[in-house]
Amino acid sequence: MKMDIIGDIHGCFQEFQQLTQKLGYSWETGLPVHPEKRRLGFIGDITDRGPHSLRMIELTWKLWKHHGAYYVPGNHCNKLYRYFLGRKVQIKHGLETTVAELDQLSAKKFNHFKSMFMELYERSPLYQILDNGRLIMAHAGIKEEYIGKHNKSVKTFVLYGDITGEALPDGRPVRRDWAKHYKGEAYIIYGHTPVRQPRQMGKTLNIDTGAVFGGHLTAVRYPEIELVSVPSSLPFIQEKFTTF
Ligand SMILES: [Mn+2]
């Protein structure tokens, strides 16, 4: 099985289109389709902060529904889902841009986007084990002992990473560097923590290169493990990137 897994898109439709074209997908039908039937994989955080969150919801849903794409949610997806459920969530940290797009819609269109997103979210696993256990897609990664398990700690880990519960002076959560300690056999493709260059540690690969913060949108071809990136059209914000 051959696929192309794309890092945190955050509404960066233009970069998504350019990246899929660079990966060899054709947009003739209005959707990216690969001539050799490769599939796309989304590792979550498809919305928020960037200019085209609704377009990314529609595209991801269509690709998942009709073209065998894989999707796992990120923390922003989880929050948008809770927003659609009517829960009290804070409309900030990026959600405000998606809500602003939704606020422009008629009730009918709003319900259309809501039902697409809710179906995608509800029917997708929190992390995906593929290729007979050789490949794992998880938004913020996963530690070896959690693979195959499903409980609250696993959910928190795959959505938010290895957080300690403490915050840095700028408000960002303190995270442990789980990838440094991963000794498993499965390839773990993840994102969530923006890095200037894709970061490979053992068999873990972080492909969130901060498209929405002016970095790059990155994909990894699987099983080749080849990286393909396009530069972001958005302004570069250095302090959003993590350095190890
Ligand atoms: Mn995230």
Tab-separated table of N, CA and C in Angstrom, residues 116-202:
chain	number	residue	atom	x	y	z
A	116	MET	N	-20.602	16.932	7.449
A	116	MET	CA	-19.400	16.327	6.858
A	116	MET	C	-18.323	16.140	7.921
A	117	PHE	N	-18.060	17.211	8.676
A	117	PHE	CA	-16.976	17.140	9.650
A	117	PHE	C	-17.283	16.135	10.758
A	118	MET	N	-18.536	16.134	11.223
A	118	MET	CA	-18.875	15.222	12.321
A	118	MET	C	-18.800	13.762	11.882
A	119	GLU	N	-19.198	13.498	10.647
A	119	GLU	CA	-19.096	12.125	10.146
A	119	GLU	C	-17.628	11.700	10.042
A	120	LEU	N	-16.816	12.582	9.479
A	120	LEU	CA	-15.385	12.293	9.354
A	120	LEU	C	-14.776	12.022	10.733
A	121	TYR	N	-15.080	12.882	11.691
A	121	TYR	CA	-14.495	12.762	13.029
A	121	TYR	C	-14.967	11.487	13.730
A	122	GLU	N	-16.272	11.260	13.679
A	122	GLU	CA	-16.836	10.128	14.437
A	122	GLU	C	-16.428	8.778	13.872
A	123	ARG	N	-16.183	8.738	12.582
A	123	ARG	CA	-15.876	7.450	11.962
A	123	ARG	C	-14.383	7.216	11.754
A	124	SER	N	-13.570	8.108	12.271
A	124	SER	CA	-12.120	7.931	12.151
A	124	SER	C	-11.540	7.540	13.502
A	125	PRO	N	-10.532	6.695	13.494
A	125	PRO	CA	-9.904	6.318	14.760
A	125	PRO	C	-9.050	7.460	15.290
A	126	LEU	N	-8.755	7.440	16.572
A	126	LEU	CA	-7.901	8.493	17.156
A	126	LEU	C	-6.466	8.355	16.664
A	127	TYR	N	-6.062	7.139	16.350
A	127	TYR	CA	-4.800	6.933	15.647
A	127	TYR	C	-5.002	5.715	14.769
A	128	GLN	N	-4.198	5.619	13.729
A	128	GLN	CA	-4.433	4.590	12.727
A	128	GLN	C	-3.217	3.682	12.629
A	129	ILE	N	-3.467	2.386	12.718
A	129	ILE	CA	-2.391	1.398	12.533
A	129	ILE	C	-2.574	0.810	11.140
A	130	LEU	N	-1.552	0.931	10.304
A	130	LEU	CA	-1.667	0.508	8.907
A	130	LEU	C	-0.529	-0.432	8.539
A	131	ASP	N	-0.642	-0.993	7.315
A	131	ASP	CA	0.421	-1.816	6.748
A	131	ASP	C	0.869	-2.918	7.728
A	132	ASN	N	-0.116	-3.655	8.209
A	132	ASN	CA	0.155	-4.769	9.143
A	132	ASN	C	0.985	-4.355	10.349
A	133	GLY	N	0.701	-3.167	10.847
A	133	GLY	CA	1.365	-2.718	12.068
A	133	GLY	C	2.698	-2.030	11.833
A	134	ARG	N	3.086	-1.900	10.559
A	134	ARG	CA	4.384	-1.264	10.289
A	134	ARG	C	4.307	0.260	10.269
A	135	LEU	N	3.094	0.796	10.183
A	135	LEU	CA	2.918	2.245	10.064
A	135	LEU	C	1.830	2.727	11.011
A	136	ILE	N	2.117	3.802	11.713
A	136	ILE	CA	1.111	4.409	12.586
A	136	ILE	C	1.019	5.894	12.278
A	137	MET	N	-0.220	6.352	12.102
A	137	MET	CA	-0.493	7.780	11.973
A	137	MET	C	-1.129	8.244	13.275
A	138	ALA	N	-0.533	9.224	13.923
A	138	ALA	CA	-1.100	9.766	15.165
A	138	ALA	C	-0.733	11.236	15.233
A	139	HIS	N	-1.716	12.104	15.473
A	139	HIS	CA	-1.490	13.550	15.358
A	139	HIS	C	-0.263	14.023	16.138
A	140	ALA	N	-0.214	13.704	17.419
A	140	ALA	CA	0.903	14.178	18.245
A	140	ALA	C	1.883	13.048	18.562
A	141	GLY	N	1.731	11.921	17.855
A	141	GLY	CA	2.599	10.768	18.102
A	141	GLY	C	1.983	9.815	19.113
A	142	ILE	N	2.718	8.773	19.419
A	142	ILE	CA	2.223	7.786	20.383
A	142	ILE	C	3.433	7.054	20.958
A	143	LYS	N	3.389	6.756	22.249
A	143	LYS	CA	4.518	5.994	22.776
A	143	LYS	C	4.256	4.504	22.637
A	144	GLU	N	5.332	3.753	22.630
A	144	GLU	CA	5.245	2.349	22.242
A	144	GLU	C	4.225	1.576	23.079
A	145	GLU	N	4.236	1.805	24.382
A	145	GLU	CA	3.347	1.026	25.253
A	145	GLU	C	1.863	1.329	25.013
A	146	TYR	N	1.557	2.427	24.325
A	146	TYR	CA	0.153	2.778	24.055
A	146	TYR	C	-0.372	2.162	22.754
A	147	ILE	N	0.525	1.668	21.909
A	147	ILE	CA	0.094	1.179	20.597
A	147	ILE	C	-0.855	-0.012	20.770
A	148	GLY	N	-2.035	0.092	20.170
A	148	GLY	CA	-3.052	-0.953	20.305
A	148	GLY	C	-4.011	-0.706	21.457
A	149	LYS	N	-3.688	0.253	22.319
A	149	LYS	CA	-4.569	0.543	23.458
A	149	LYS	C	-5.476	1.737	23.154
A	150	HIS	N	-6.601	1.754	23.860
A	150	HIS	CA	-7.568	2.842	23.699
A	150	HIS	C	-8.119	3.216	25.060
A	151	ASN	N	-7.626	4.266	25.617
A	151	ASN	CA	-8.197	4.769	26.871
A	151	ASN	C	-7.947	6.276	26.928
A	152	LYS	N	-8.313	6.876	28.058
A	152	LYS	CA	-8.249	8.337	28.143
A	152	LYS	C	-6.813	8.861	28.020
A	153	SER	N	-5.871	8.160	28.625
A	153	SER	CA	-4.470	8.609	28.537
A	153	SER	C	-3.968	8.550	27.106
A	154	VAL	N	-4.356	7.479	26.388
A	154	VAL	CA	-3.939	7.335	24.990
A	154	VAL	C	-4.541	8.465	24.161
A	155	LYS	N	-5.819	8.747	24.414
A	155	LYS	CA	-6.493	9.825	23.669
A	155	LYS	C	-5.795	11.160	23.893
A	156	THR	N	-5.493	11.476	25.142
A	156	THR	CA	-4.801	12.730	25.458
A	156	THR	C	-3.444	12.771	24.767
A	157	PHE	N	-2.745	11.644	24.788
A	157	PHE	CA	-1.400	11.598	24.191
A	157	PHE	C	-1.456	11.825	22.680
A	158	VAL	N	-2.331	11.121	21.983
A	158	VAL	CA	-2.337	11.248	20.519
A	158	VAL	C	-2.860	12.613	20.069
A	159	LEU	N	-3.667	13.274	20.896
A	159	LEU	CA	-4.174	14.603	20.516
A	159	LEU	C	-3.227	15.727	20.926
A	160	TYR	N	-2.621	15.607	22.108
A	160	TYR	CA	-1.851	16.733	22.669
A	160	TYR	C	-0.370	16.433	22.844
A	161	GLY	N	0.025	15.188	22.732
A	161	GLY	CA	1.420	14.831	22.936
A	161	GLY	C	1.689	14.497	24.389
A	162	ASP	N	2.981	14.415	24.700
A	162	ASP	CA	3.389	13.979	26.040
A	162	ASP	C	3.470	15.199	26.956
A	163	ILE	N	2.298	15.727	27.296
A	163	ILE	CA	2.270	16.970	28.088
A	163	ILE	C	2.385	16.653	29.576
A	164	THR	N	2.994	17.603	30.298
A	164	THR	CA	3.193	17.392	31.739
A	164	THR	C	2.058	18.023	32.544
A	165	GLY	N	1.252	18.868	31.897
A	165	GLY	CA	0.224	19.615	32.624
A	165	GLY	C	0.704	21.005	33.028
A	166	GLU	N	2.026	21.250	32.876
A	166	GLU	CA	2.560	22.582	33.179
A	166	GLU	C	2.585	23.441	31.914
A	167	ALA	N	2.730	24.756	32.112
A	167	ALA	CA	2.778	25.680	30.978
A	167	ALA	C	4.084	26.467	30.991
A	168	LEU	N	4.560	26.807	29.792
A	168	LEU	CA	5.713	27.689	29.639
A	168	LEU	C	5.267	29.139	29.898
A	169	PRO	N	6.222	30.055	30.118
A	169	PRO	CA	5.829	31.452	30.376
A	169	PRO	C	4.915	32.032	29.291
A	170	ASP	N	5.082	31.608	28.024
A	170	ASP	CA	4.229	32.146	26.954
A	170	ASP	C	2.902	31.407	26.824
A	171	GLY	N	2.634	30.467	27.726
A	171	GLY	CA	1.345	29.795	27.725
A	171	GLY	C	1.333	28.445	27.030
A	172	ARG	N	2.393	28.169	26.243
A	172	ARG	CA	2.421	26.872	25.566
A	172	ARG	C	2.677	25.756	26.575
A	173	PRO	N	2.081	24.595	26.371
A	173	PRO	CA	2.261	23.509	27.338
A	173	PRO	C	3.678	22.929	27.321
A	174	VAL	N	4.135	22.499	28.477
A	174	VAL	CA	5.423	21.805	28.565
A	174	VAL	C	5.217	20.385	28.040
A	175	ARG	N	6.059	19.977	27.095
A	175	ARG	CA	5.947	18.634	26.511
A	175	ARG	C	7.253	17.881	26.709
A	176	ARG	N	7.109	16.603	26.980
A	176	ARG	CA	8.293	15.745	27.023
A	176	ARG	C	8.627	15.291	25.605
A	177	ASP	N	9.887	14.960	25.369
A	177	ASP	CA	10.324	14.554	24.031
A	177	ASP	C	10.213	13.032	23.898
A	178	TRP	N	8.967	12.562	23.745
A	178	TRP	CA	8.720	11.112	23.712
A	178	TRP	C	9.473	10.413	22.575
A	179	ALA	N	9.652	11.127	21.446
A	179	ALA	CA	10.228	10.488	20.254
A	179	ALA	C	11.666	10.012	20.521
A	180	LYS	N	12.359	10.732	21.395
A	180	LYS	CA	13.738	10.390	21.724
A	180	LYS	C	13.839	9.004	22.359
A	181	HIS	N	12.768	8.599	23.013
A	181	HIS	CA	12.788	7.339	23.764
A	181	HIS	C	12.080	6.197	23.039
A	182	TYR	N	11.530	6.491	21.854
A	182	TYR	CA	10.769	5.457	21.138
A	182	TYR	C	11.725	4.438	20.520
A	183	LYS	N	11.490	3.163	20.852
A	183	LYS	CA	12.369	2.108	20.341
A	183	LYS	C	11.589	1.076	19.515
A	184	GLY	N	10.347	1.421	19.176
A	184	GLY	CA	9.478	0.451	18.502
A	184	GLY	C	9.866	0.190	17.056
A	185	GLU	N	9.208	-0.797	16.469
A	185	GLU	CA	9.465	-1.222	15.092
A	185	GLU	C	8.606	-0.464	14.092
A	186	ALA	N	7.417	-0.031	14.525
A	186	ALA	CA	6.496	0.641	13.603
A	186	ALA	C	6.973	2.069	13.336
A	187	TYR	N	6.800	2.504	12.087
A	187	TYR	CA	7.050	3.897	11.741
A	187	TYR	C	5.940	4.749	12.306
A	188	ILE	N	6.254	5.792	13.015
A	188	ILE	CA	5.223	6.690	13.548
A	188	ILE	C	5.326	8.034	12.837
A	189	ILE	N	4.288	8.351	12.077
A	189	ILE	CA	4.235	9.620	11.366
A	189	ILE	C	3.303	10.535	12.148
A	190	TYR	N	3.796	11.694	12.539
A	190	TYR	CA	3.013	12.590	13.372
A	190	TYR	C	3.340	14.044	13.065
A	191	GLY	N	2.649	14.936	13.788
A	191	GLY	CA	2.859	16.370	13.604
A	191	GLY	C	2.674	17.078	14.933
A	192	HIS	N	1.845	18.105	14.933
A	192	HIS	CA	1.404	18.828	16.127
A	192	HIS	C	2.411	19.847	16.642
A	193	THR	N	3.684	19.499	16.663
A	193	THR	CA	4.711	20.418	17.169
A	193	THR	C	5.485	20.971	15.978
A	194	PRO	N	5.289	22.275	15.637
A	194	PRO	CA	5.953	22.787	14.431
A	194	PRO	C	7.479	22.814	14.570
A	195	VAL	N	8.120	22.282	13.550
A	195	VAL	CA	9.582	22.252	13.494
A	195	VAL	C	10.020	22.857	12.152
A	196	ARG	N	11.216	23.452	12.122
A	196	ARG	CA	11.678	24.105	10.891
A	196	ARG	C	11.946	23.083	9.791
A	197	GLN	N	12.437	21.914	10.168
A	197	GLN	CA	12.690	20.825	9.217
A	197	GLN	C	12.004	19.581	9.748
A	198	PRO	N	11.531	18.679	8.872
A	198	PRO	CA	10.970	17.426	9.378
A	198	PRO	C	11.973	16.763	10.320
A	199	ARG	N	11.469	16.201	11.409
A	199	ARG	CA	12.385	15.680	12.424
A	199	ARG	C	12.228	14.169	12.543
A	200	GLN	N	13.277	13.452	12.174
A	200	GLN	CA	13.259	11.995	12.303
A	200	GLN	C	14.115	11.595	13.485
A	201	MET	N	13.520	10.790	14.379
A	201	MET	CA	14.243	10.245	15.529
A	201	MET	C	13.925	8.763	15.552
A	202	GLY	N	14.890	7.919	15.253
A	202	GLY	CA	14.587	6.502	15.147
A	202	GLY	C	13.509	6.308	14.094
